[in-house]
Amino acid sequence: MNSVYIGNENLNQNIMAYDVVIIGGGIHGVGIAKAVAEKNRSCLLLEKKEIASGTSGKSSKLIHGGLRYLETGEFNLVRECLLEREYLLKTEADLVKLSPVFLPVYESSQ
C-alpha cells in the first residue's frame, strides 16, 4: 500500500488504518461512504467545512420523478429518476417522504 504524507506522522498512521479515505463530504462523497460502510469496510470521510456545506447543501433536496425531462422527451431519464426515487423510498424511508406538489398551468403556459 502506498503512503500519502499529510504533514503529521500520527495522522498518516491513523489514515492507514482505514480501508477507504474519501475527500469531500458532498453528495458523492457521502454516497460512497455509505456504500463502503454497507460492505462492512472501514471508511474515513474528510470534509473541509461541514458535510453537505457546498453545492450539495444548497440544493432543494427534492427527489423528483424526472418531470422536467418530459418537456424535452428524455423518457429514459424520467424512467431513471422514477426508479431512483422508488429505491430511495424503500431503502431510506427515514430520510425520504412523498410530498404533494401542485403545478399551476395557465393558458399562456407552453
Short mmCIF file of C-alpha atoms in Angstrom, two decimals:
data_model
loop_
_atom_site.label_atom_id
_atom_site.label_comp_id
_atom_site.label_asym_id
_atom_site.label_seq_id
_atom_site.Cartn_x
_atom_site.Cartn_y
_atom_site.Cartn_z
CA MET A 1 0.00 0.00 0.00
CA ASN A 2 1.38 3.41 -0.94
CA SER A 3 1.65 6.02 1.78
CA VAL A 4 0.40 9.57 1.46
CA TYR A 5 2.18 12.16 3.56
CA ILE A 6 -0.15 14.77 5.00
CA GLY A 7 2.26 16.61 7.27
CA ASN A 8 1.57 14.87 10.54
CA GLU A 9 3.06 11.42 11.17
CA ASN A 10 0.34 10.46 13.67
CA LEU A 11 -2.33 11.42 11.16
CA ASN A 12 -0.62 9.35 8.46
CA GLN A 13 -0.60 6.27 10.70
CA ASN A 14 -4.26 6.79 11.60
CA ILE A 15 -5.32 7.20 7.97
CA MET A 16 -3.60 3.98 7.00
CA ALA A 17 -5.91 2.15 9.43
CA TYR A 18 -8.89 2.73 7.08
CA ASP A 19 -9.82 0.70 4.02
CA VAL A 20 -11.04 3.80 2.18
CA VAL A 21 -10.38 7.51 2.68
CA ILE A 22 -12.78 9.90 0.95
CA ILE A 23 -12.02 13.57 0.49
CA GLY A 24 -15.15 15.68 0.20
CA GLY A 25 -18.42 15.39 2.08
CA GLY A 26 -20.76 16.32 -0.74
CA ILE A 27 -23.46 14.07 -2.13
CA HIS A 28 -20.96 11.82 -3.92
CA GLY A 29 -18.55 11.54 -1.00
CA VAL A 30 -21.33 10.68 1.43
CA GLY A 31 -22.85 8.22 -1.05
CA ILE A 32 -19.51 6.47 -1.47
CA ALA A 33 -19.02 6.38 2.31
CA LYS A 34 -22.45 4.78 2.71
CA ALA A 35 -21.68 2.16 0.05
CA VAL A 36 -18.33 1.35 1.69
CA ALA A 37 -19.91 1.05 5.14
CA GLU A 38 -22.63 -1.26 3.78
CA LYS A 39 -19.85 -3.61 2.69
CA ASN A 40 -18.51 -3.63 6.28
CA ARG A 41 -15.34 -1.78 5.28
CA SER A 42 -13.80 0.98 7.34
CA CYS A 43 -14.06 4.46 5.90
CA LEU A 44 -12.79 7.93 6.76
CA LEU A 45 -14.65 10.88 5.26
CA LEU A 46 -12.70 14.15 5.24
CA GLU A 47 -14.52 17.45 4.74
CA LYS A 48 -13.05 20.94 4.99
CA LYS A 49 -16.18 22.51 6.49
CA GLU A 50 -19.42 20.67 7.25
CA ILE A 51 -20.96 17.71 5.48
CA ALA A 52 -23.02 18.97 2.51
CA SER A 53 -21.97 22.58 3.10
CA GLY A 54 -21.11 23.17 -0.54
CA THR A 55 -23.34 22.80 -3.58
CA SER A 56 -24.97 19.68 -2.13
CA GLY A 57 -26.09 21.61 0.92
CA LYS A 58 -27.68 24.35 -1.15
CA SER A 59 -29.91 22.16 -3.28
CA SER A 60 -33.63 21.77 -2.68
CA LYS A 61 -33.15 18.13 -1.59
CA LEU A 62 -36.14 17.40 -3.80
CA ILE A 63 -36.14 13.87 -5.14
CA HIS A 64 -38.35 14.14 -8.17
CA GLY A 65 -39.66 11.76 -10.77
CA GLY A 66 -37.99 13.46 -13.71
CA LEU A 67 -40.91 15.71 -14.62
CA ARG A 68 -38.59 18.31 -16.11
CA TYR A 69 -37.30 15.74 -18.62
CA LEU A 70 -40.76 15.13 -20.07
CA GLU A 71 -40.70 18.51 -21.84
CA THR A 72 -37.61 17.55 -23.83
CA GLY A 73 -38.76 13.98 -24.45
CA GLU A 74 -35.96 12.39 -22.43
CA PHE A 75 -38.08 9.44 -21.33
CA ASN A 76 -35.09 7.30 -20.33
CA LEU A 77 -34.13 9.97 -17.79
CA VAL A 78 -37.71 10.11 -16.49
CA ARG A 79 -37.64 6.35 -16.00
CA GLU A 80 -34.23 6.51 -14.30
CA CYS A 81 -35.42 9.25 -11.92
CA LEU A 82 -38.56 7.30 -11.03
CA LEU A 83 -36.54 4.14 -10.35
CA GLU A 84 -34.06 6.04 -8.16
CA ARG A 85 -36.90 7.73 -6.28
CA GLU A 86 -38.60 4.36 -5.68
CA TYR A 87 -35.31 2.86 -4.48
CA LEU A 88 -34.76 5.73 -2.03
CA LEU A 89 -38.32 5.49 -0.73
CA LYS A 90 -37.72 1.80 0.04
CA THR A 91 -34.16 1.93 1.37
CA GLU A 92 -34.09 5.32 3.09
CA ALA A 93 -37.65 5.59 4.38
CA ASP A 94 -36.48 7.55 7.42
CA LEU A 95 -34.93 10.24 5.17
CA VAL A 96 -37.28 10.36 2.19
CA LYS A 97 -41.00 11.01 2.11
CA LEU A 98 -43.55 11.75 -0.57
CA SER A 99 -44.79 15.33 -0.66
CA PRO A 100 -47.59 16.55 -2.87
CA VAL A 101 -46.62 19.23 -5.36
CA PHE A 102 -49.06 21.40 -7.24
CA LEU A 103 -48.05 22.73 -10.64
CA PRO A 104 -50.12 25.65 -11.86
CA VAL A 105 -50.97 25.52 -15.55
CA TYR A 106 -52.05 28.69 -17.30
CA GLU A 107 -53.38 29.26 -20.80
CA SER A 108 -50.16 31.11 -21.58
CA SER A 109 -48.02 28.14 -20.42
CA GLN A 110 -46.06 26.23 -23.03
#
